[in-house]
Tab-separated table of C-alpha atoms and ligand atoms in Angstrom:
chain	number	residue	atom	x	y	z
A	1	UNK	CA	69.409	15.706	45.222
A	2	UNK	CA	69.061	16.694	41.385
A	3	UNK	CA	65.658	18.596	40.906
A	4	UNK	CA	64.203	18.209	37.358
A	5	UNK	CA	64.619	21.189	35.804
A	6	UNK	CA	61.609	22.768	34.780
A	7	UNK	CA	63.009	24.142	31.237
A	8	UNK	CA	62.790	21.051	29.144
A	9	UNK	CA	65.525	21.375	25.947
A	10	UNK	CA	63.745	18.446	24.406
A	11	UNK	CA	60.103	20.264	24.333
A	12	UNK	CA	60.918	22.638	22.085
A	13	UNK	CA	61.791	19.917	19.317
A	14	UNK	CA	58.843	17.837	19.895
A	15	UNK	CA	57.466	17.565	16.328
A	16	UNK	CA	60.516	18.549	14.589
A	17	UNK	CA	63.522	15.832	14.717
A	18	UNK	CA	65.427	16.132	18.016
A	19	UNK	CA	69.447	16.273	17.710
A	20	UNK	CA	70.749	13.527	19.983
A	21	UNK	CA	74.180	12.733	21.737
A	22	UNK	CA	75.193	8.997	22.067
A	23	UNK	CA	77.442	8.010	24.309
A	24	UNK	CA	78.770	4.668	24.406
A	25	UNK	CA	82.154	3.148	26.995
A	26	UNK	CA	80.660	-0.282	28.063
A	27	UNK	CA	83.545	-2.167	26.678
A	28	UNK	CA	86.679	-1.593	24.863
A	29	UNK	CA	85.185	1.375	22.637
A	30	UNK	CA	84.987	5.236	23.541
A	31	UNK	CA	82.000	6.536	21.278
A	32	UNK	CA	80.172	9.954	20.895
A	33	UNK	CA	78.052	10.587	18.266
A	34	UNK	CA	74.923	13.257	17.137
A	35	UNK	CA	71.971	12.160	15.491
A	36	UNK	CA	69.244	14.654	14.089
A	37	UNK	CA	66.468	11.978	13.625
A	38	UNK	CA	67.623	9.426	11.634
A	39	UNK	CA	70.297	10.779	10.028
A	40	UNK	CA	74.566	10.927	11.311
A	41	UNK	CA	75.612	14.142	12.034
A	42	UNK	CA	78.956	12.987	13.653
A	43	UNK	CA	79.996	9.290	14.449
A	44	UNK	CA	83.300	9.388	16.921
A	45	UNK	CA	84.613	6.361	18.170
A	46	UNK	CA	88.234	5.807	19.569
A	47	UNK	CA	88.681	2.152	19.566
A	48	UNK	CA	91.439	0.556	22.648
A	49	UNK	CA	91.982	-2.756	20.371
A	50	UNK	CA	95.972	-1.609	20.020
A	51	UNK	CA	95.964	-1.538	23.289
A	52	UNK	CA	94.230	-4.576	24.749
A	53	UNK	CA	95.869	-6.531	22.043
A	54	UNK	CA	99.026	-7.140	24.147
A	55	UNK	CA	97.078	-8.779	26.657
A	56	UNK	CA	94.816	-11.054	24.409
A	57	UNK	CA	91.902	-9.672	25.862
A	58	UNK	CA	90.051	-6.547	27.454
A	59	UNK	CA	91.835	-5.325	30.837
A	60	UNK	CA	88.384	-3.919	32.750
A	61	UNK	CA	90.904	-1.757	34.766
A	62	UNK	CA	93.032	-0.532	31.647
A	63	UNK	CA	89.380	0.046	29.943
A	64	UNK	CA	88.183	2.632	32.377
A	65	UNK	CA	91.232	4.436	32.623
A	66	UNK	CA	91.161	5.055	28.645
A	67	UNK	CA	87.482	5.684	28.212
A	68	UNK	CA	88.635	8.616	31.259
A	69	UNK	CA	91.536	9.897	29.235
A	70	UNK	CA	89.319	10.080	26.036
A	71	UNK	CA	85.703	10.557	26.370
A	72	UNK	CA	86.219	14.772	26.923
A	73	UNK	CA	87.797	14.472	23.384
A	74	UNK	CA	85.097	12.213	21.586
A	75	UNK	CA	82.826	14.838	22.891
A	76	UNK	CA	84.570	17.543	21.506
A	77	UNK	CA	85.098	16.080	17.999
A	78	UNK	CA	82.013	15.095	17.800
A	79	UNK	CA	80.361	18.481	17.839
A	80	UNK	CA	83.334	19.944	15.894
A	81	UNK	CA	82.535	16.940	13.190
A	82	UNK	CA	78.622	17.884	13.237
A	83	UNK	CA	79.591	21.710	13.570
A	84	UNK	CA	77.609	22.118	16.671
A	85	UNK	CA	78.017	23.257	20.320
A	86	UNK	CA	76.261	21.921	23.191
A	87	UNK	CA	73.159	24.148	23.317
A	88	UNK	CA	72.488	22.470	20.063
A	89	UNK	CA	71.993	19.466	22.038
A	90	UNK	CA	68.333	18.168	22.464
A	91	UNK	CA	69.231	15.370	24.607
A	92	UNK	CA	71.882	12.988	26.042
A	93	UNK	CA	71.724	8.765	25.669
A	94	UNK	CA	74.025	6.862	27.486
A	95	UNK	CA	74.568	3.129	27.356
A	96	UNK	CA	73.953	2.697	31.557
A	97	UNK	CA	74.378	-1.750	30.823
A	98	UNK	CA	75.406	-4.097	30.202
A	99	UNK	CA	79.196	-4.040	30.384
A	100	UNK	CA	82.337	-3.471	32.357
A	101	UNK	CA	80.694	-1.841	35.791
A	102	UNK	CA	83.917	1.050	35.480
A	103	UNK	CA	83.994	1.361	31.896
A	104	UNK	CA	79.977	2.142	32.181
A	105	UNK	CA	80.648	4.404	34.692
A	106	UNK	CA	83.078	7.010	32.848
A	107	UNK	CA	80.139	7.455	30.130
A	108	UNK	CA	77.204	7.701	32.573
A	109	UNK	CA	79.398	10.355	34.649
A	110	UNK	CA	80.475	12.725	31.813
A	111	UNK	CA	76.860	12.097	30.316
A	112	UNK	CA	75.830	13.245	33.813
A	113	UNK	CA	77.655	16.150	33.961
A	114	UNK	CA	76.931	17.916	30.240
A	115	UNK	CA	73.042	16.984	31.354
A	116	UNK	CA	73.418	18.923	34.357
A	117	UNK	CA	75.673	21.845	33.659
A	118	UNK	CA	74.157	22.452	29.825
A	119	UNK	CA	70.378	21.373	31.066
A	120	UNK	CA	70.188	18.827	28.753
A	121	UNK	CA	67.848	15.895	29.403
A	122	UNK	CA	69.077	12.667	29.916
A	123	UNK	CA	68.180	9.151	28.601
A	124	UNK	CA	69.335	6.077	29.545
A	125	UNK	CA	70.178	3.222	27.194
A	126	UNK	CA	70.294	-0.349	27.223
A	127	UNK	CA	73.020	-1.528	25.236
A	128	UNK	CA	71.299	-4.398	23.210
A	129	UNK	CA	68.577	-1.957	22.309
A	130	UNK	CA	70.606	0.036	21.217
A	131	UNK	CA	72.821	-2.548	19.035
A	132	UNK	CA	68.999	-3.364	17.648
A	133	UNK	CA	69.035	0.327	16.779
A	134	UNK	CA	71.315	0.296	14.679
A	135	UNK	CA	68.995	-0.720	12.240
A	136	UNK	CA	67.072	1.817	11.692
A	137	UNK	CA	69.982	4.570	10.844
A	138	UNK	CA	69.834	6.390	7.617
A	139	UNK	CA	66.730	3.560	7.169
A	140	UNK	CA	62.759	3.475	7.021
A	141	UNK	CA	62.610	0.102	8.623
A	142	UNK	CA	59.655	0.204	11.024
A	143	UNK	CA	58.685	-1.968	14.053
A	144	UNK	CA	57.001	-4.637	14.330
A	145	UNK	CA	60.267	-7.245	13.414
A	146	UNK	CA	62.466	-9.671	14.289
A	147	UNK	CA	66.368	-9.212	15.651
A	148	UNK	CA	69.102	-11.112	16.167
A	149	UNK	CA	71.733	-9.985	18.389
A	150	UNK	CA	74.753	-11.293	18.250
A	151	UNK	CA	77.836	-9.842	20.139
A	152	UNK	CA	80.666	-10.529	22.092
A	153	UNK	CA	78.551	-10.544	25.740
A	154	UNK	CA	74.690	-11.419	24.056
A	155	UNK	CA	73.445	-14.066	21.697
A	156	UNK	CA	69.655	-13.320	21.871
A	157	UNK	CA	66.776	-13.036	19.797
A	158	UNK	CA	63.849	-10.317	20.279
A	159	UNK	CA	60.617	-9.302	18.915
A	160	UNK	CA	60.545	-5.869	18.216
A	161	UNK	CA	56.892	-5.071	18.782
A	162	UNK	CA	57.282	-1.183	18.798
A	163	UNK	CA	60.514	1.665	19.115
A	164	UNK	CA	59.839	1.207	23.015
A	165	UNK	CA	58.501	-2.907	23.045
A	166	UNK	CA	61.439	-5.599	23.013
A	167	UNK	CA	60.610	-9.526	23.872
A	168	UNK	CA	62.966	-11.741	23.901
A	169	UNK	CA	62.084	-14.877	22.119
A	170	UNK	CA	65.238	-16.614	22.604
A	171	UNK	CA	68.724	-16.471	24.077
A	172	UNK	CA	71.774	-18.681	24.814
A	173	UNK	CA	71.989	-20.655	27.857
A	174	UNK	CA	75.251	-20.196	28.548
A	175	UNK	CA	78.368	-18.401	26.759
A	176	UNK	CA	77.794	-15.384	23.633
A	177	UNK	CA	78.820	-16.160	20.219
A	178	UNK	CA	81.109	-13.794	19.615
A	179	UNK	CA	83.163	-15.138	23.402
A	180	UNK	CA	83.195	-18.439	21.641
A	181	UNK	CA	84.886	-16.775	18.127
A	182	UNK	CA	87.536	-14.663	20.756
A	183	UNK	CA	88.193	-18.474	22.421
A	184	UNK	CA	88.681	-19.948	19.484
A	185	UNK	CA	90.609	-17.158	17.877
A	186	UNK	CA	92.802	-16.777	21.154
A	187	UNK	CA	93.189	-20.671	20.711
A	188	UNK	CA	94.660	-20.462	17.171
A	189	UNK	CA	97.198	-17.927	18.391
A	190	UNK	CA	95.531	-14.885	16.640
A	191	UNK	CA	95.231	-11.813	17.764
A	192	UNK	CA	92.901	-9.896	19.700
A	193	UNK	CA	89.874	-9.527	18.777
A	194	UNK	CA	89.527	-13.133	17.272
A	195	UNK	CA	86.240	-12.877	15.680
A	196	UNK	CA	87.136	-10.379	12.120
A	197	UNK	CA	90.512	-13.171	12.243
A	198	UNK	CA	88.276	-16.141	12.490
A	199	UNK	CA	86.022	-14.777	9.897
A	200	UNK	CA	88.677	-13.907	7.607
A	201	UNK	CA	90.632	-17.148	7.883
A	202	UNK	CA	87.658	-19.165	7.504
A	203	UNK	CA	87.485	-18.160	4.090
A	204	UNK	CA	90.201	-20.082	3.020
A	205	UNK	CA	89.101	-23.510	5.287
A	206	UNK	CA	86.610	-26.339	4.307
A	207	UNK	CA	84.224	-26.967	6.847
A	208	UNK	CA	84.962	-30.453	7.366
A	209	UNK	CA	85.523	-30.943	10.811
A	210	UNK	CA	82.865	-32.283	13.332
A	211	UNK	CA	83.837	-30.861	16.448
A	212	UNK	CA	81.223	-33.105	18.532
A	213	UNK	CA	78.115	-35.759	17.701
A	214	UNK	CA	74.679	-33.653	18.783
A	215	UNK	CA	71.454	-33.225	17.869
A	216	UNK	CA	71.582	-30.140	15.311
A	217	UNK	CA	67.644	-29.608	15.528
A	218	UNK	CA	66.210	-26.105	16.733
A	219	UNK	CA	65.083	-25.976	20.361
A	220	UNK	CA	61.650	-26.065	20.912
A	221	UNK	CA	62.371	-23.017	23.485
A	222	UNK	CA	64.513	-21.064	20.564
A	223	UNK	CA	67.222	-21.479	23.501
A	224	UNK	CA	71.027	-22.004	22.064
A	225	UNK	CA	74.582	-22.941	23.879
A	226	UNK	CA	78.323	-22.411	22.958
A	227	UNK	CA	79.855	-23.637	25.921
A	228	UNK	CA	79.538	-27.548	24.793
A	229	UNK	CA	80.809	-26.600	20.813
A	230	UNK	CA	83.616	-23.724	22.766
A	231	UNK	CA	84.893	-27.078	24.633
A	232	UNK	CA	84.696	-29.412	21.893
A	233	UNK	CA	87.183	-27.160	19.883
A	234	UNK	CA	89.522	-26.534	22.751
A	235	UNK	CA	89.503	-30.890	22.916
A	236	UNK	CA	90.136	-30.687	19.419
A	237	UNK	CA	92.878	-28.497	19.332
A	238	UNK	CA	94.554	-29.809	22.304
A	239	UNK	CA	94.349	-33.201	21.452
A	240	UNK	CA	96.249	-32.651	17.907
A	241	UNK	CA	98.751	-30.892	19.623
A	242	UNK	CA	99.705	-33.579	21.842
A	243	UNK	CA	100.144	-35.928	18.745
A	244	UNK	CA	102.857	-33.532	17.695
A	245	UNK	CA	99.985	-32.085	14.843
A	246	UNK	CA	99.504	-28.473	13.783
A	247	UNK	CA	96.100	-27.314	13.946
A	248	UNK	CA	94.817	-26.803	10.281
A	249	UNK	CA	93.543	-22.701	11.253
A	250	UNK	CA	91.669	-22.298	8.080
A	251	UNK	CA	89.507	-25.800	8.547
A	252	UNK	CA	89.108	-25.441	11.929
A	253	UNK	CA	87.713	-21.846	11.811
A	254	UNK	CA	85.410	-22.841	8.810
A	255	UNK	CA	84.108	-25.853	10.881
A	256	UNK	CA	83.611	-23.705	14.007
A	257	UNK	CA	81.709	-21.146	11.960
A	258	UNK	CA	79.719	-23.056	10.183
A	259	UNK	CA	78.832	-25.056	13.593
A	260	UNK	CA	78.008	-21.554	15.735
A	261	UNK	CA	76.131	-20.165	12.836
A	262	UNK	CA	73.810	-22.253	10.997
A	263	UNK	CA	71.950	-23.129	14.165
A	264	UNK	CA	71.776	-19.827	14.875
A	265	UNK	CA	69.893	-19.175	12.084
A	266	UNK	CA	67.896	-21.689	11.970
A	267	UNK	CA	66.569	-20.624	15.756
A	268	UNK	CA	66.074	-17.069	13.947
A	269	UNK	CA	64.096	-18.308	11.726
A	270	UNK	CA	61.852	-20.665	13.322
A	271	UNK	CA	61.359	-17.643	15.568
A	272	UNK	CA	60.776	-15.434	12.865
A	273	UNK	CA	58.198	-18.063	11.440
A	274	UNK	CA	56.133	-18.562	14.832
A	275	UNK	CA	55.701	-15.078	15.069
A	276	UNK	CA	54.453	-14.105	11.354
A	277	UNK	CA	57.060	-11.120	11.523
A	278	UNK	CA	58.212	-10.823	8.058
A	279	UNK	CA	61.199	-8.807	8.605
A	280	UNK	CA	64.599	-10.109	10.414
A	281	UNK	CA	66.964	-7.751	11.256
A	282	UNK	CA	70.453	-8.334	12.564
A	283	UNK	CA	72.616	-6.830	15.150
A	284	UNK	CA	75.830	-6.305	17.347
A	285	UNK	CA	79.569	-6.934	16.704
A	286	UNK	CA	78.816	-10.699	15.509
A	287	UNK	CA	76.447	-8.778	12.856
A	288	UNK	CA	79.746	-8.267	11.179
A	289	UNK	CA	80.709	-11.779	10.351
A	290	UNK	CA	80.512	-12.879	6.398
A	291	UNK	CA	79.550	-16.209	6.783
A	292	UNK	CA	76.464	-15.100	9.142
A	293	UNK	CA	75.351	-12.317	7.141
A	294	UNK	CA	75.171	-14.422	3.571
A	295	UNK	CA	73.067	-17.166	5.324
A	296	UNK	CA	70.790	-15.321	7.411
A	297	UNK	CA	70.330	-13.624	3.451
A	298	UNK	CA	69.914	-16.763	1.627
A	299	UNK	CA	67.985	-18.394	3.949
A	300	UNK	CA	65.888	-16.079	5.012
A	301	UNK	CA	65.457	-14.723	1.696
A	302	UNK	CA	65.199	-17.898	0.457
A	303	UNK	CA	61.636	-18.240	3.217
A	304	UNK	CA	59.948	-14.995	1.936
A	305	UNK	CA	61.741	-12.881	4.791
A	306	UNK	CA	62.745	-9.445	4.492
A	307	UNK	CA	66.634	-9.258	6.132
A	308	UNK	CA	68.463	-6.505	6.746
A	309	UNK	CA	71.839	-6.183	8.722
A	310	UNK	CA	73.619	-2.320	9.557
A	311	UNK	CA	76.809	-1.546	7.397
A	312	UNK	CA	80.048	-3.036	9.185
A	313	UNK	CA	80.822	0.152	11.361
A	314	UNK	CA	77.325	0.200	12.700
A	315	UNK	CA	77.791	-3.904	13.899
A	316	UNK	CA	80.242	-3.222	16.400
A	317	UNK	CA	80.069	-0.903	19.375
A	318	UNK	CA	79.540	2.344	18.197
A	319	UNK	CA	77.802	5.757	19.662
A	320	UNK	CA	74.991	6.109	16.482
A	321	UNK	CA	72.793	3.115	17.882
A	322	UNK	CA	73.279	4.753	21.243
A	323	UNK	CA	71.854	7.735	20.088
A	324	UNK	CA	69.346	6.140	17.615
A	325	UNK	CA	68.098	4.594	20.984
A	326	UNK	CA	67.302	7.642	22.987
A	327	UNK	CA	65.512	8.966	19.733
A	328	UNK	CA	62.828	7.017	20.024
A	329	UNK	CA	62.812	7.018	24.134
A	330	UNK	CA	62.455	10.700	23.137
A	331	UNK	CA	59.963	10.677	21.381
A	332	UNK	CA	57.802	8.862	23.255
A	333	UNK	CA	59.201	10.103	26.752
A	334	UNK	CA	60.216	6.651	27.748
A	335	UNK	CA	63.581	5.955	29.783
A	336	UNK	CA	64.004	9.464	31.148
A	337	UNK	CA	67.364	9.583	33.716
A	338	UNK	CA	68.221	11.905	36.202
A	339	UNK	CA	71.461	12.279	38.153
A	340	UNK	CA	70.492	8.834	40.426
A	341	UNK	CA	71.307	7.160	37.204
A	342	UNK	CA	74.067	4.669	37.800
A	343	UNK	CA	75.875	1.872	35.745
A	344	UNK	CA	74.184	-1.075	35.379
A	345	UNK	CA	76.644	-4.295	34.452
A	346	UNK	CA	74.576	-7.037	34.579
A	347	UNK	CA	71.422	-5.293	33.064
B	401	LIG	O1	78.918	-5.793	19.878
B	401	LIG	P1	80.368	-5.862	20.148
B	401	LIG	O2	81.263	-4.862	19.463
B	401	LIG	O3	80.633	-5.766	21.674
B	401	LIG	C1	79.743	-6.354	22.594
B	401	LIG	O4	78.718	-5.718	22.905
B	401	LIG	O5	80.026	-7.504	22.991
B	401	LIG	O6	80.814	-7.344	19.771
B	401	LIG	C2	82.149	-7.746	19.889
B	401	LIG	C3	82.239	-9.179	19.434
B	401	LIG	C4	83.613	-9.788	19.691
B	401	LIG	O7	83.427	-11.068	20.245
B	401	LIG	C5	84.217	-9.848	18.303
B	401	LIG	O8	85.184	-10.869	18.158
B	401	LIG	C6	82.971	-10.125	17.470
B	401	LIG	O9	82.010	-9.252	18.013
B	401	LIG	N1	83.156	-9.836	16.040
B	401	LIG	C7	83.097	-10.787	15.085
B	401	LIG	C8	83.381	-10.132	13.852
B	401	LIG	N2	83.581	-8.806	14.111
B	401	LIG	C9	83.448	-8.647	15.459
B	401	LIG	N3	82.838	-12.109	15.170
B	401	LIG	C10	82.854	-12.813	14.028
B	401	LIG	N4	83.123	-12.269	12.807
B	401	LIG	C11	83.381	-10.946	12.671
B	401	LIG	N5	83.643	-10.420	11.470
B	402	LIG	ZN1	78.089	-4.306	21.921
């Protein structure tokens, strides 16, 4: 069994601002990165989309096998990028969930193993939190606020009542935003991943198209659901075709984002307004979408609310909010991990 070791790395930085390694594999991304405080010493992530793209879609098996293959690398050009070695290392975050159960695995074992042979302490990361992180890199923002995550597994929105305190307000009922983008995307014959294609071709659509009659009111629970509006443009798009009629891409992804979207931000708001949080901040890969940026500005903006989103590389999976996470576990010796730590996919 591992014995905590008594010599505590992390100690002797208490007071001054801890250096941090991230470490991120819970999908289709291999990330490392250092953090001293706030600021990005070295951001490292080796992206699979070339090789998923072939099959449409993330192969879990194909996943783990290149997060294996690359994460000694990341590791090693990330302290070569921040010109450090790994008794420069205050501690070790590792996303431990959600994700692909072997894809989480390669980053929680080779975490594991620098924590135990360099006698680093560990921290354990939940990935959501840590998309929320991203946030406050290279900022001063400052709990308490309101997020939105929005990513290709979560659609969720959270008080953020302190750098340890998350509530969730609000969440989908059934599928993530971002799936529904990759559905529609994969749909529409464009490549994988669907959601930057969707958002790019829906800049040259109208948003004419009602995919399906419903009630377009915010739920009195802040709850929200993709599966019905994911159907309705599958029906859509099916239907045309069997007339013999080509899909109109540009409308159809115009209509689809304006449909997933302004909902969305309505629920963030309302949330956002019950609360008396002044302050919305918005998070994961879906963070990165144009159309949902500009309105959760303007409208929130537009209601006296302070938004802020990360910069595009910070929106999608990345090792910096990874490491911004265990910062403030840190810091307030929350979410300490020893060598029982094991992958959590459903967390
Ligand atoms: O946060 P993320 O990188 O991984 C998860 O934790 O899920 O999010 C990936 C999701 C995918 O569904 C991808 O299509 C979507 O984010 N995405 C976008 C855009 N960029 C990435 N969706 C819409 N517009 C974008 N520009
Ligand atoms: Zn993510």
């Amino acid at each position: 069994m591992y014995i905590q070791k008594t010599k505590d790395k992390f100690d002797k930085s208490v007071g001054g601002d801890p250096i941090v390694m991230g470490i991120e594999s819970s999908c289709d991304e291999t990330a490392v990165a250092i953090l001293k405080g706030r600021r990005v010493l070295a951001n490292i992530v080796a992206s699979q989309i070339d090789i998923h793209r072939k099959y449409g879609g993330v192969v879990p098996e194909i996943a783990s096998r290149s997060h294996t293959d690359g994460i000694i690398a990341c590791v090693d050009d990330a302290l070569k990028q921040a010109k450090l070695t790994l008794d420069d290392i205050d501690c070790i975050g590792v996303t431990y969930g959600a994700g692909l159960i072997g894809a989480l695995l390669v980053g929680v074992s080779t975490a594991k193993a620098l924590a135990l042979c360099k006698d680093i302490p560990l921290i354990k990361v939940d990935h959501i939190e840590g998309h929320i992180c991203a946030n406050y890199i290279q900022t001063q923002l400052e709990p308490p606020f309101i997020s939105l995550v929005a990513s290709g597994g979560h659609t969720s929105i959270y008080s953020v009542n302190g750098y340890n305190d998350y509530k969730i307000l609000g969440a989908t009922r059934d599928d993530a935003i971002g799936e529904a983008f990759d559905k529609v995307a994969r749909l529409l014959g464009l490549p994988y991943p669907g959601g930057p294609q969707v958002d790019r071709l829906a800049k040259e659509g109208k948003p004419t198209i009602k995919f399906y009659k419903h009630d377009k009111g915010v739920s009195p629970d802040l709850s929200l659901s993709y599966s019905g509006l994911k159907t309705a443009v599958v029906n859509y798009i099916h239907n045309l075709r069997q007339r013999g009629e080509d899909p109109n891409a540009p409308d159809i992804c115009a209509s689809f984002t304006a449909e997933a979207v302004d909902l969305l931000v309505d629920t963030t708001i309302e949330a956002a307004t019950r609360t008396g949080l002044k302050t919305i901040a918005l998070a994961g890969g879906v963070a990165a979408n144009s159309y949902l940026r500009n309105k959760l500005k303007t409208e929130g903006e537009g209601r006296g609310f302070n938004v802020l989103f990360p910069p595009l590389e910070l929106c999608t999976d990345n090792a910096a909010m990874i490491a911004m996470r265990a910062y403030f576990s840190a810091i307030e010796g929350k979410n300490r991990a020893d060598m029982t730590l094991n992958a959590r996919p459903n967390l």
